[in-house]
C-alpha cells in the first residue's frame, strides 16, 4: 500500500493490508460515473483506486475512465450486485485485491441496487482484509421528485446512506431544489447532504474515511432476500428489478 494512502485512510482501519471500500448508489442517470471521474482527478496518481462497475456506462464516460491511468476498472454487467451477483462480487473483490493491491476500492452499483446486501457482503469480508468505509447516494435533483414516488429502490437508497450527494442542483430553480430536499428529508433527516460541484466535483476528504455504522452484520436478516422484514413491510423480494 502506498504511503500516500494514509491521507484517505479510514480512521478505524489499523491493519495496513485492509482495503477500504466506498459504495456509490443512485438511480440510473443520477451522475455516479461523472462524480467518480472527477473524484479520480482530485486524488494523487499514487493513490491506487480500483473501480467495480455494475452497469454499462456510455462511451463518453467510459472513455474518460480509460484515460485515468491510476485506476483499474472491472465491470460486472450480467446481473445486479445486490442479489444474484453477491457471491460473484466477493470473488471480484478478492481478485482485484490480489491483482492490484489497491489503496481503495470504489463500487458503482446499478441504479436498481439495494445497498444492504452489498454492505453485508463487504462486512462479511472483513477477515479477508476489506472494510466498508461508506455508502454514498447520488440524487438527481432534476428527476428525483418524479421517481422517488414510484421507485422503492430510490427511497431505500436515500434512506440508507452515509452521505447524500445532491447532483444537478444548478439545473433547477431554488424552489425546485427546496422541494427535492424536503422530499429527501421525509425519508432521511439526519444524513448530511452536500451539493456536488457544477462539474461533478466532490472533495475526497469529505467522502473518504467516513467509517460507516450502517448495516452491521448483527442487523442482517436470516435470508438476504427477506429485505421486506427490515425495511418496509411490503412484499419486496429479490425480483424488485422488474418493478423499477
C-alpha positions as CSV (number, residue, x, y, z in Angstrom):
1,X,0.0,0.0,0.0
2,X,1.4,3.4,-1.0
3,X,2.4,5.8,1.8
4,X,0.0,8.4,0.4
5,X,-2.9,6.0,1.1
6,X,-2.9,7.2,4.7
7,X,-4.2,10.5,3.6
8,X,-7.5,8.9,2.7
9,X,-7.4,6.0,5.2
10,X,-10.5,5.1,7.1
11,X,-10.0,6.0,10.8
12,X,-10.9,2.6,12.1
13,X,-8.6,0.7,9.8
14,X,-5.4,-0.2,11.6
15,X,-4.1,-3.1,9.5
16,X,-2.1,-1.8,6.5
17,X,-3.4,-4.7,4.5
18,X,-7.0,-3.7,4.9
19,X,-8.6,-2.1,1.9
20,X,-11.4,0.4,2.4
21,X,-14.4,0.1,0.2
22,X,-16.7,3.1,-0.9
23,X,-20.1,2.2,-2.4
24,X,-21.8,4.7,-4.8
25,X,-25.6,4.1,-5.2
26,X,-28.1,6.2,-7.0
27,X,-30.8,5.9,-9.7
28,X,-29.8,5.3,-13.3
29,X,-28.6,8.6,-14.8
30,X,-28.1,10.3,-11.4
31,X,-24.5,11.0,-12.3
32,X,-22.5,8.5,-10.4
33,X,-19.8,7.9,-13.0
34,X,-19.3,11.6,-13.7
35,X,-18.7,12.2,-10.0
36,X,-16.3,9.3,-9.7
37,X,-14.3,10.5,-12.8
38,X,-14.0,13.9,-11.1
39,X,-13.0,12.3,-7.8
40,X,-10.2,10.4,-9.5
41,X,-8.7,13.7,-10.7
42,X,-8.7,15.1,-7.2
43,X,-6.6,12.3,-5.7
44,X,-2.9,11.7,-6.2
45,X,-2.0,9.4,-9.1
46,X,0.0,7.5,-6.4
47,X,-3.3,6.7,-4.7
48,X,-4.3,3.4,-6.2
49,X,-8.0,3.1,-6.8
50,X,-9.9,0.2,-8.4
51,X,-13.4,0.7,-9.6
52,X,-16.0,-2.1,-9.8
53,X,-18.9,-1.0,-12.1
54,X,-22.2,-2.8,-12.1
55,X,-23.7,-1.3,-15.2
56,X,-22.7,-0.2,-18.7
57,X,-21.7,3.4,-19.0
58,X,-22.0,5.5,-22.1
59,X,-19.0,5.7,-24.4
60,X,-18.0,9.2,-23.3
61,X,-17.8,8.4,-19.6
62,X,-16.1,5.0,-20.2
63,X,-13.5,6.7,-22.4
64,X,-12.9,9.3,-19.6
65,X,-12.4,6.4,-17.1
66,X,-9.9,4.8,-19.5
67,X,-7.9,8.0,-19.7
68,X,-7.3,7.9,-15.9
69,X,-4.0,6.0,-15.8
70,X,-4.1,5.4,-12.0
71,X,-7.4,3.5,-11.9
72,X,-8.3,-0.1,-12.9
73,X,-11.9,-0.8,-13.9
74,X,-13.7,-4.1,-13.6
75,X,-17.3,-4.4,-14.9
76,X,-20.0,-6.8,-13.8
77,X,-22.9,-6.3,-16.1
78,X,-24.7,-9.6,-16.2
79,X,-26.8,-9.1,-13.1
80,X,-27.2,-6.9,-10.0
81,X,-24.7,-6.9,-7.2
82,X,-27.4,-6.7,-4.6
83,X,-28.9,-10.1,-5.3
84,X,-27.8,-12.8,-7.8
85,X,-24.2,-11.5,-8.0
86,X,-23.4,-11.1,-4.3
87,X,-21.2,-14.2,-4.4
88,X,-19.5,-13.0,-7.6
89,X,-18.9,-9.7,-6.0
90,X,-16.9,-11.4,-3.3
91,X,-14.7,-13.2,-5.8
92,X,-14.3,-10.0,-7.8
93,X,-13.1,-8.0,-4.8
94,X,-10.7,-10.8,-3.8
95,X,-9.3,-10.9,-7.3
96,X,-8.9,-7.1,-7.5
97,X,-7.1,-7.0,-4.2
98,X,-4.7,-9.8,-5.2
99,X,-4.0,-8.3,-8.6
100,X,-3.8,-4.6,-8.0
101,X,-3.1,-4.2,-4.2
102,X,-5.5,-1.1,-4.2
103,X,-5.4,1.6,-1.6
104,X,-9.2,1.8,-2.1
105,X,-12.0,0.1,-4.0
106,X,-14.9,2.0,-5.3
107,X,-18.1,0.1,-6.2
108,X,-20.6,1.8,-8.5
109,X,-23.8,-0.1,-8.2
110,X,-26.6,-0.4,-10.8
111,X,-29.4,2.1,-10.5
112,X,-31.8,-0.5,-9.1
113,X,-29.4,-1.9,-6.4
114,X,-30.4,-2.2,-2.8
115,X,-27.5,-1.1,-0.6
116,X,-28.0,-3.5,2.2
117,X,-26.9,-6.9,0.7
118,X,-23.8,-5.3,-0.8
119,X,-22.9,-3.7,2.5
120,X,-23.4,-7.0,4.4
121,X,-21.3,-8.9,1.9
122,X,-18.4,-6.4,2.4
123,X,-18.7,-6.6,6.2
124,X,-18.5,-10.4,6.0
125,X,-15.2,-10.0,4.2
126,X,-13.5,-8.0,7.0
127,X,-11.4,-11.0,7.9
128,X,-10.2,-11.1,4.3
129,X,-8.9,-7.6,4.5
130,X,-11.9,-5.4,3.4
131,X,-13.5,-2.6,5.3
132,X,-16.8,-0.9,4.4
133,X,-15.9,2.8,4.6
134,X,-19.1,4.5,3.3
135,X,-22.3,4.2,1.3
136,X,-22.9,7.3,-0.8
137,X,-26.1,8.1,-2.6
138,X,-26.2,10.4,-5.6
139,X,-29.5,12.2,-6.0
140,X,-30.6,13.6,-9.4
141,X,-32.2,16.9,-8.4
142,X,-33.9,17.2,-11.8
143,X,-35.7,13.9,-11.6
144,X,-35.8,12.8,-8.0
145,X,-39.3,14.0,-7.3
146,X,-40.5,12.0,-10.2
147,X,-39.0,8.6,-9.5
148,X,-38.9,8.6,-5.7
149,X,-42.7,8.4,-5.7
150,X,-42.7,5.3,-7.8
151,X,-39.4,3.6,-7.1
152,X,-39.0,1.6,-3.9
153,X,-35.3,1.3,-4.6
154,X,-34.8,5.0,-4.9
155,X,-36.3,5.5,-1.5
156,X,-34.1,2.8,0.0
157,X,-31.0,4.4,-1.5
158,X,-32.0,7.8,0.0
159,X,-32.8,6.3,3.4
160,X,-29.8,4.0,4.0
161,X,-26.7,6.1,3.2
162,X,-23.9,7.9,5.0
163,X,-23.9,10.9,2.7
164,X,-26.3,12.3,0.1
165,X,-24.7,14.0,-2.9
166,X,-27.1,16.5,-4.5
167,X,-26.3,16.4,-8.2
168,X,-27.6,18.6,-11.0
169,X,-28.9,21.1,-8.4
170,X,-27.6,24.0,-10.6
171,X,-30.1,23.0,-13.3
172,X,-33.2,23.5,-11.1
173,X,-34.6,26.6,-9.5
174,X,-34.1,27.4,-5.9
175,X,-37.7,26.5,-5.2
176,X,-37.4,23.1,-7.0
177,X,-34.2,22.3,-5.0
178,X,-36.1,23.1,-1.8
179,X,-38.8,20.7,-2.8
180,X,-36.2,17.9,-3.6
181,X,-34.5,18.4,-0.2
182,X,-38.0,18.4,1.5
183,X,-38.8,15.1,-0.1
184,X,-35.4,13.6,0.9
185,X,-35.8,14.9,4.5
186,X,-39.1,13.0,4.7
187,X,-37.1,9.8,4.1
188,X,-33.8,10.8,5.8
189,X,-33.5,13.8,8.0
190,X,-30.2,13.1,9.8
191,X,-27.9,12.1,7.0
192,X,-25.7,15.0,5.7
193,X,-26.5,16.4,2.3
194,X,-23.9,18.2,0.2
195,X,-24.1,19.9,-3.2
196,X,-22.0,18.4,-5.9
197,X,-19.9,20.9,-7.8
198,X,-21.4,22.0,-11.2
199,X,-18.7,20.0,-12.9
200,X,-19.4,16.9,-10.8
201,X,-16.8,17.8,-8.2
202,X,-16.6,16.3,-4.7
203,X,-13.7,16.8,-2.3
204,X,-12.2,13.3,-1.4
205,X,-11.7,14.4,2.1
206,X,-15.5,14.7,2.5
207,X,-16.2,11.1,1.4
208,X,-13.2,9.1,2.3
209,X,-12.7,7.9,5.9
210,X,-16.4,8.1,7.0
211,X,-16.3,4.7,8.7
212,X,-20.0,3.8,8.3
213,X,-22.0,2.2,11.0
214,X,-24.8,1.2,8.6
215,X,-25.8,-2.5,8.1
216,X,-23.9,-4.2,10.9
217,X,-23.9,-7.9,10.5
218,X,-25.9,-8.2,13.7
219,X,-28.7,-6.4,11.9
220,X,-28.8,-8.8,8.9
221,X,-32.0,-10.9,8.5
222,X,-31.5,-14.7,8.3
223,X,-32.1,-14.5,4.5
224,X,-30.7,-11.7,2.5
225,X,-33.8,-11.7,0.3
226,X,-36.0,-11.1,3.3
227,X,-35.4,-7.4,2.9
228,X,-39.1,-6.7,3.4
229,X,-38.9,-7.7,7.1
230,X,-36.4,-5.0,7.9
231,X,-37.1,-2.1,5.5
232,X,-40.6,-1.7,4.6
233,X,-43.1,-4.4,5.4
234,X,-44.4,-4.8,1.8
235,X,-43.6,-7.7,-0.5
236,X,-40.1,-6.6,-1.5
237,X,-38.3,-9.6,-2.7
238,X,-35.2,-10.0,-4.9
239,X,-37.3,-9.6,-8.0
240,X,-37.5,-5.9,-7.3
241,X,-35.8,-5.0,-10.6
242,X,-38.8,-6.0,-12.6
243,X,-40.8,-3.2,-10.8
244,X,-38.2,-0.4,-11.4
